[in-house]
PDB file of C-alpha atoms in Angstrom:
ATOM      1  CA  MET A   1     -22.191  10.134  -5.757  1.00 79.00           C
ATOM      2  CA  LYS A   2     -25.130  11.466  -7.768  1.00 78.00           C
ATOM      3  CA  GLU A   3     -25.433   8.097  -9.507  1.00 79.00           C
ATOM      4  CA  THR A   4     -25.333   6.333  -6.152  1.00 80.00           C
ATOM      5  CA  PHE A   5     -28.046   8.595  -4.761  1.00 81.00           C
ATOM      6  CA  ALA A   6     -30.210   7.934  -7.826  1.00 82.00           C
ATOM      7  CA  LEU A   7     -29.778   4.189  -7.326  1.00 79.00           C
ATOM      8  CA  VAL A   8     -30.599   4.437  -3.611  1.00 80.00           C
ATOM      9  CA  ASP A   9     -33.705   6.493  -4.360  1.00 81.00           C
ATOM     10  CA  ALA A  10     -34.840   3.948  -6.966  1.00 83.00           C
ATOM     11  CA  LEU A  11     -34.260   1.054  -4.557  1.00 79.00           C
ATOM     12  CA  LEU A  12     -36.206   2.765  -1.809  1.00 80.00           C
ATOM     13  CA  GLU A  13     -39.216   2.928  -4.134  1.00 83.00           C
ATOM     14  CA  LYS A  14     -39.216  -0.899  -4.138  1.00 80.00           C
ATOM     15  CA  PRO A  15     -40.532  -3.091  -1.318  1.00 84.00           C
ATOM     16  CA  ILE A  16     -37.107  -3.843   0.178  1.00 86.00           C
ATOM     17  CA  GLN A  17     -36.503  -4.908   3.766  1.00 91.00           C
ATOM     18  CA  TYR A  18     -33.059  -3.347   4.199  1.00 90.00           C
ATOM     19  CA  LEU A  19     -30.176  -1.786   2.285  1.00 88.00           C
ATOM     20  CA  HIS A  20     -26.707  -3.317   2.571  1.00 89.00           C
ATOM     21  CA  VAL A  21     -23.936  -1.150   1.147  1.00 84.00           C
ATOM     22  CA  SER A  22     -20.416  -2.484   0.805  1.00 81.00           C
ATOM     23  CA  LEU A  23     -17.709   0.129   0.459  1.00 77.00           C
ATOM     24  CA  TRP A  24     -13.999  -0.619   0.328  1.00 76.00           C
ATOM     25  CA  ASP A  25     -13.576   1.319   3.534  1.00 86.00           C
ATOM     26  CA  PHE A  26     -16.322   2.231   6.010  1.00 91.00           C
ATOM     27  CA  TYR A  27     -14.690   5.636   6.496  1.00 93.00           C
ATOM     28  CA  LYS A  28     -13.998   6.468   2.840  1.00 91.00           C
ATOM     29  CA  LYS A  29     -14.882   9.995   1.820  1.00 92.00           C
ATOM     30  CA  ILE A  30     -16.939  11.004  -1.181  1.00 91.00           C
ATOM     31  CA  ARG A  31     -14.747  11.386  -4.259  1.00 88.00           C
ATOM     32  CA  ARG A  32     -17.012  13.373  -6.561  1.00 86.00           C
ATOM     33  CA  GLY A  33     -20.551  14.632  -7.072  1.00 85.00           C
ATOM     34  CA  ALA A  34     -21.107  15.840  -3.498  1.00 86.00           C
ATOM     35  CA  ASP A  35     -19.269  17.244  -0.491  1.00 89.00           C
ATOM     36  CA  THR A  36     -15.859  15.514  -0.697  1.00 91.00           C
ATOM     37  CA  THR A  37     -15.213  16.159   2.998  1.00 93.00           C
ATOM     38  CA  GLN A  38     -18.144  13.929   3.952  1.00 93.00           C
ATOM     39  CA  LEU A  39     -18.003  10.166   4.444  1.00 94.00           C
ATOM     40  CA  ARG A  40     -19.865   8.091   1.857  1.00 92.00           C
ATOM     41  CA  ILE A  41     -21.583   6.089   4.576  1.00 94.00           C
ATOM     42  CA  GLU A  42     -22.755   9.307   6.237  1.00 95.00           C
ATOM     43  CA  ALA A  43     -24.140  10.700   2.986  1.00 93.00           C
ATOM     44  CA  LEU A  44     -25.997   7.449   2.309  1.00 92.00           C
ATOM     45  CA  HIS A  45     -27.349   7.431   5.866  1.00 95.00           C
ATOM     46  CA  LYS A  46     -28.741  10.923   5.353  1.00 94.00           C
ATOM     47  CA  ARG A  47     -30.191   9.985   1.952  1.00 91.00           C
ATOM     48  CA  ILE A  48     -31.892   6.848   3.289  1.00 92.00           C
ATOM     49  CA  ASN A  49     -33.273   8.893   6.186  1.00 92.00           C
ATOM     50  CA  ASN A  50     -34.458   5.882   8.223  1.00 92.00           C
ATOM     51  CA  ARG A  51     -36.767   4.662   5.433  1.00 91.00           C
ATOM     52  CA  VAL A  52     -35.255   1.157   5.682  1.00 92.00           C
ATOM     53  CA  PRO A  53     -32.663  -0.446   7.951  1.00 94.00           C
ATOM     54  CA  PHE A  54     -29.154   0.333   6.701  1.00 94.00           C
ATOM     55  CA  ILE A  55     -26.341  -2.225   6.934  1.00 94.00           C
ATOM     56  CA  GLY A  56     -22.766  -1.023   6.541  1.00 92.00           C
ATOM     57  CA  VAL A  57     -19.667  -3.053   5.821  1.00 87.00           C
ATOM     58  CA  SER A  58     -16.043  -2.591   4.838  1.00 84.00           C
ATOM     59  CA  ASN A  59     -12.728  -3.352   6.488  1.00 85.00           C
ATOM     60  CA  LEU A  60     -14.102  -3.906   9.963  1.00 90.00           C
ATOM     61  CA  TYR A  61     -11.976  -6.608  11.557  1.00 89.00           C
ATOM     62  CA  THR A  62     -11.786  -6.232  15.331  1.00 89.00           C
ATOM     63  CA  ALA A  63     -14.500  -5.718  17.926  1.00 90.00           C
ATOM     64  CA  ASP A  64     -13.255  -2.132  18.341  1.00 91.00           C
ATOM     65  CA  ASP A  65     -13.504  -1.547  14.577  1.00 92.00           C
ATOM     66  CA  MET A  66     -17.070  -2.820  14.604  1.00 93.00           C
ATOM     67  CA  LEU A  67     -18.104  -0.914  17.714  1.00 94.00           C
ATOM     68  CA  ASN A  68     -16.592   2.342  16.458  1.00 95.00           C
ATOM     69  CA  ALA A  69     -18.358   1.984  13.101  1.00 95.00           C
ATOM     70  CA  TYR A  70     -21.678   1.171  14.748  1.00 96.00           C
ATOM     71  CA  ASN A  71     -21.310   4.076  17.167  1.00 97.00           C
ATOM     72  CA  THR A  72     -21.097   6.557  14.286  1.00 96.00           C
ATOM     73  CA  GLY A  73     -24.875   6.206  14.148  1.00 96.00           C
ATOM     74  CA  TYR A  74     -24.783   5.917  10.356  1.00 96.00           C
ATOM     75  CA  VAL A  75     -25.900   2.282  10.213  1.00 95.00           C
ATOM     76  CA  ASP A  76     -28.430   0.088  11.952  1.00 96.00           C
ATOM     77  CA  SER A  77     -26.297  -3.017  11.618  1.00 94.00           C
ATOM     78  CA  LEU A  78     -22.899  -4.165  10.358  1.00 94.00           C
ATOM     79  CA  ALA A  79     -21.692  -6.975   8.139  1.00 91.00           C
ATOM     80  CA  ILE A  80     -18.225  -8.380   8.773  1.00 88.00           C
ATOM     81  CA  GLY A  81     -17.540 -10.799   5.939  1.00 85.00           C
ATOM     82  CA  LYS A  82     -13.795 -10.373   5.437  1.00 83.00           C
ATOM     83  CA  SER A  83     -13.006 -10.641   9.119  1.00 88.00           C
ATOM     84  CA  VAL A  84     -14.979 -13.870   9.485  1.00 91.00           C
ATOM     85  CA  MET A  85     -13.405 -15.272   6.331  1.00 88.00           C
ATOM     86  CA  LEU A  86      -9.892 -14.494   7.570  1.00 89.00           C
ATOM     87  CA  ASN A  87     -10.704 -15.574  11.122  1.00 92.00           C
ATOM     88  CA  PRO A  88     -13.054 -18.556  11.204  1.00 91.00           C
ATOM     89  CA  ASN A  89     -12.783 -18.354  15.006  1.00 93.00           C
ATOM     90  CA  LEU A  90     -13.483 -14.598  15.185  1.00 93.00           C
ATOM     91  CA  VAL A  91     -16.137 -14.826  17.887  1.00 92.00           C
ATOM     92  CA  GLN A  92     -13.923 -16.969  20.105  1.00 95.00           C
ATOM     93  CA  LEU A  93     -10.996 -14.587  19.648  1.00 95.00           C
ATOM     94  CA  ILE A  94     -13.133 -11.616  20.694  1.00 93.00           C
ATOM     95  CA  GLU A  95     -14.856 -13.418  23.581  1.00 93.00           C
ATOM     96  CA  SER A  96     -11.563 -14.672  24.994  1.00 95.00           C
ATOM     97  CA  GLY A  97      -9.850 -11.272  24.784  1.00 93.00           C
ATOM     98  CA  ARG A  98      -7.396 -12.437  22.111  1.00 95.00           C
ATOM     99  CA  GLU A  99      -8.082  -9.647  19.614  1.00 91.00           C
ATOM    100  CA  SER A 100      -4.359  -9.238  19.008  1.00 92.00           C
ATOM    101  CA  GLU A 101      -4.562 -12.569  17.144  1.00 94.00           C
ATOM    102  CA  ILE A 102      -7.214 -11.331  14.697  1.00 93.00           C
ATOM    103  CA  GLU A 103      -5.826 -11.360  11.173  1.00 90.00           C
ATOM    104  CA  THR A 104      -6.582  -8.259   9.124  1.00 87.00           C
ATOM    105  CA  THR A 105      -4.680  -9.098   5.958  1.00 82.00           C
ATOM    106  CA  PHE A 106      -4.766 -12.082   3.636  1.00 80.00           C
ATOM    107  CA  ASP A 107      -1.656 -14.283   3.712  1.00 81.00           C
ATOM    108  CA  TRP A 108      -1.303 -16.627   0.719  1.00 79.00           C
ATOM    109  CA  ASP A 109       0.736 -19.016   2.865  1.00 83.00           C
ATOM    110  CA  LYS A 110      -2.364 -19.550   5.008  1.00 84.00           C
ATOM    111  CA  ALA A 111      -4.917 -19.673   2.168  1.00 81.00           C
ATOM    112  CA  GLU A 112      -6.175 -23.123   3.170  1.00 82.00           C
ATOM    113  CA  LYS A 113      -7.034 -21.836   6.676  1.00 86.00           C
ATOM    114  CA  TYR A 114      -9.353 -19.105   5.454  1.00 86.00           C
ATOM    115  CA  ARG A 115     -12.959 -19.369   4.309  1.00 84.00           C
ATOM    116  CA  TYR A 116     -12.283 -18.164   0.781  1.00 81.00           C
ATOM    117  CA  THR A 117     -13.744 -20.061  -2.144  1.00 80.00           C
ATOM    118  CA  ASN A 118     -11.581 -20.999  -5.097  1.00 78.00           C
ATOM    119  CA  ALA A 119     -13.500 -18.467  -7.200  1.00 76.00           C
ATOM    120  CA  MET A 120     -12.543 -15.717  -4.750  1.00 77.00           C
ATOM    121  CA  LEU A 121      -8.915 -16.785  -4.814  1.00 76.00           C
ATOM    122  CA  ASP A 122      -8.963 -16.952  -8.603  1.00 74.00           C
ATOM    123  CA  GLY A 123     -10.440 -13.453  -8.757  1.00 71.00           C
ATOM    124  CA  THR A 124      -7.637 -12.281  -6.515  1.00 66.00           C
ATOM    125  CA  CYS A 125      -5.103 -13.796  -8.900  1.00 68.00           C
ATOM    126  CA  ARG A 126      -6.688 -11.943 -11.815  1.00 66.00           C
ATOM    127  CA  GLY A 127      -6.709  -8.633  -9.991  1.00 60.00           C
ATOM    128  CA  ILE A 128     -10.504  -8.468  -9.584  1.00 57.00           C
ATOM    129  CA  ASP A 129     -10.395  -9.213  -5.908  1.00 55.00           C
ATOM    130  CA  PHE A 130     -11.654  -7.710  -2.727  1.00 54.00           C
ATOM    131  CA  ILE A 131      -8.378  -8.504  -0.992  1.00 53.00           C
ATOM    132  CA  GLN A 132      -6.197  -5.411  -0.942  1.00 50.00           C
ATOM    133  CA  ASN A 133      -2.610  -5.199  -2.162  1.00 47.00           C
ATOM    134  CA  GLN A 134      -2.170  -8.686  -3.553  1.00 50.00           C
ATOM    135  CA  ASN A 135      -0.254  -7.720  -6.688  1.00 49.00           C
ATOM    136  CA  ASN A 136       3.071  -8.476  -5.033  1.00 50.00           C
ATOM    137  CA  LEU A 137       2.656 -12.228  -5.567  1.00 51.00           C
ATOM    138  CA  ASN A 138       2.867 -13.387  -9.159  1.00 54.00           C
ATOM    139  CA  TYR A 139      -0.003 -15.194 -10.850  1.00 53.00           C
ATOM    140  CA  ALA A 140       1.877 -18.491 -11.308  1.00 55.00           C
ATOM    141  CA  ILE A 141       2.525 -18.816  -7.571  1.00 58.00           C
ATOM    142  CA  LYS A 142      -1.075 -17.927  -6.751  1.00 61.00           C
ATOM    143  CA  ALA A 143      -2.382 -20.442  -9.304  1.00 62.00           C
ATOM    144  CA  LYS A 144      -0.279 -23.204  -7.714  1.00 63.00           C
ATOM    145  CA  ILE A 145      -1.747 -22.368  -4.319  1.00 63.00           C
ATOM    146  CA  ILE A 146      -5.301 -22.522  -5.695  1.00 63.00           C
ATOM    147  CA  LYS A 147      -4.541 -25.832  -7.431  1.00 65.00           C
ATOM    148  CA  LYS A 148      -3.161 -27.206  -4.160  1.00 63.00           C
ATOM    149  CA  LEU A 149      -6.376 -26.222  -2.378  1.00 60.00           C
ATOM    150  CA  ASN A 150      -8.501 -28.108  -4.901  1.00 59.00           C
TER     151      ASN A 150
END
């Protein structure tokens, strides 16, 4: 966390308009270099100390997820990339009260439905993805899916 704080401090010396921090999980705790009982997002919020707007992101899929994260008070705004990519109709699902239909995990059988680029899918195949727990499908099957999408 010390390295992260140093980076944040250096960034805040620059003329930036906001800071957008993407963690794997909005509620992930600090692993080392600071109080390991504290959330990373909370520690960053305290370090930034309202010097620039702070955008948080990470595994926020449903309206409740987003509202709960925002209500922590740690961020000024949220980014919801994965949810929109998995649910191109996310806004309609939320507005129509159909949150139970929101997908929160990637399904290779539905790859063509999502808003993932081929580069993202290829990264997933190689294990350098941002999609969790995809090692259960072998590379050859994934490659065929990507080829089919081309």
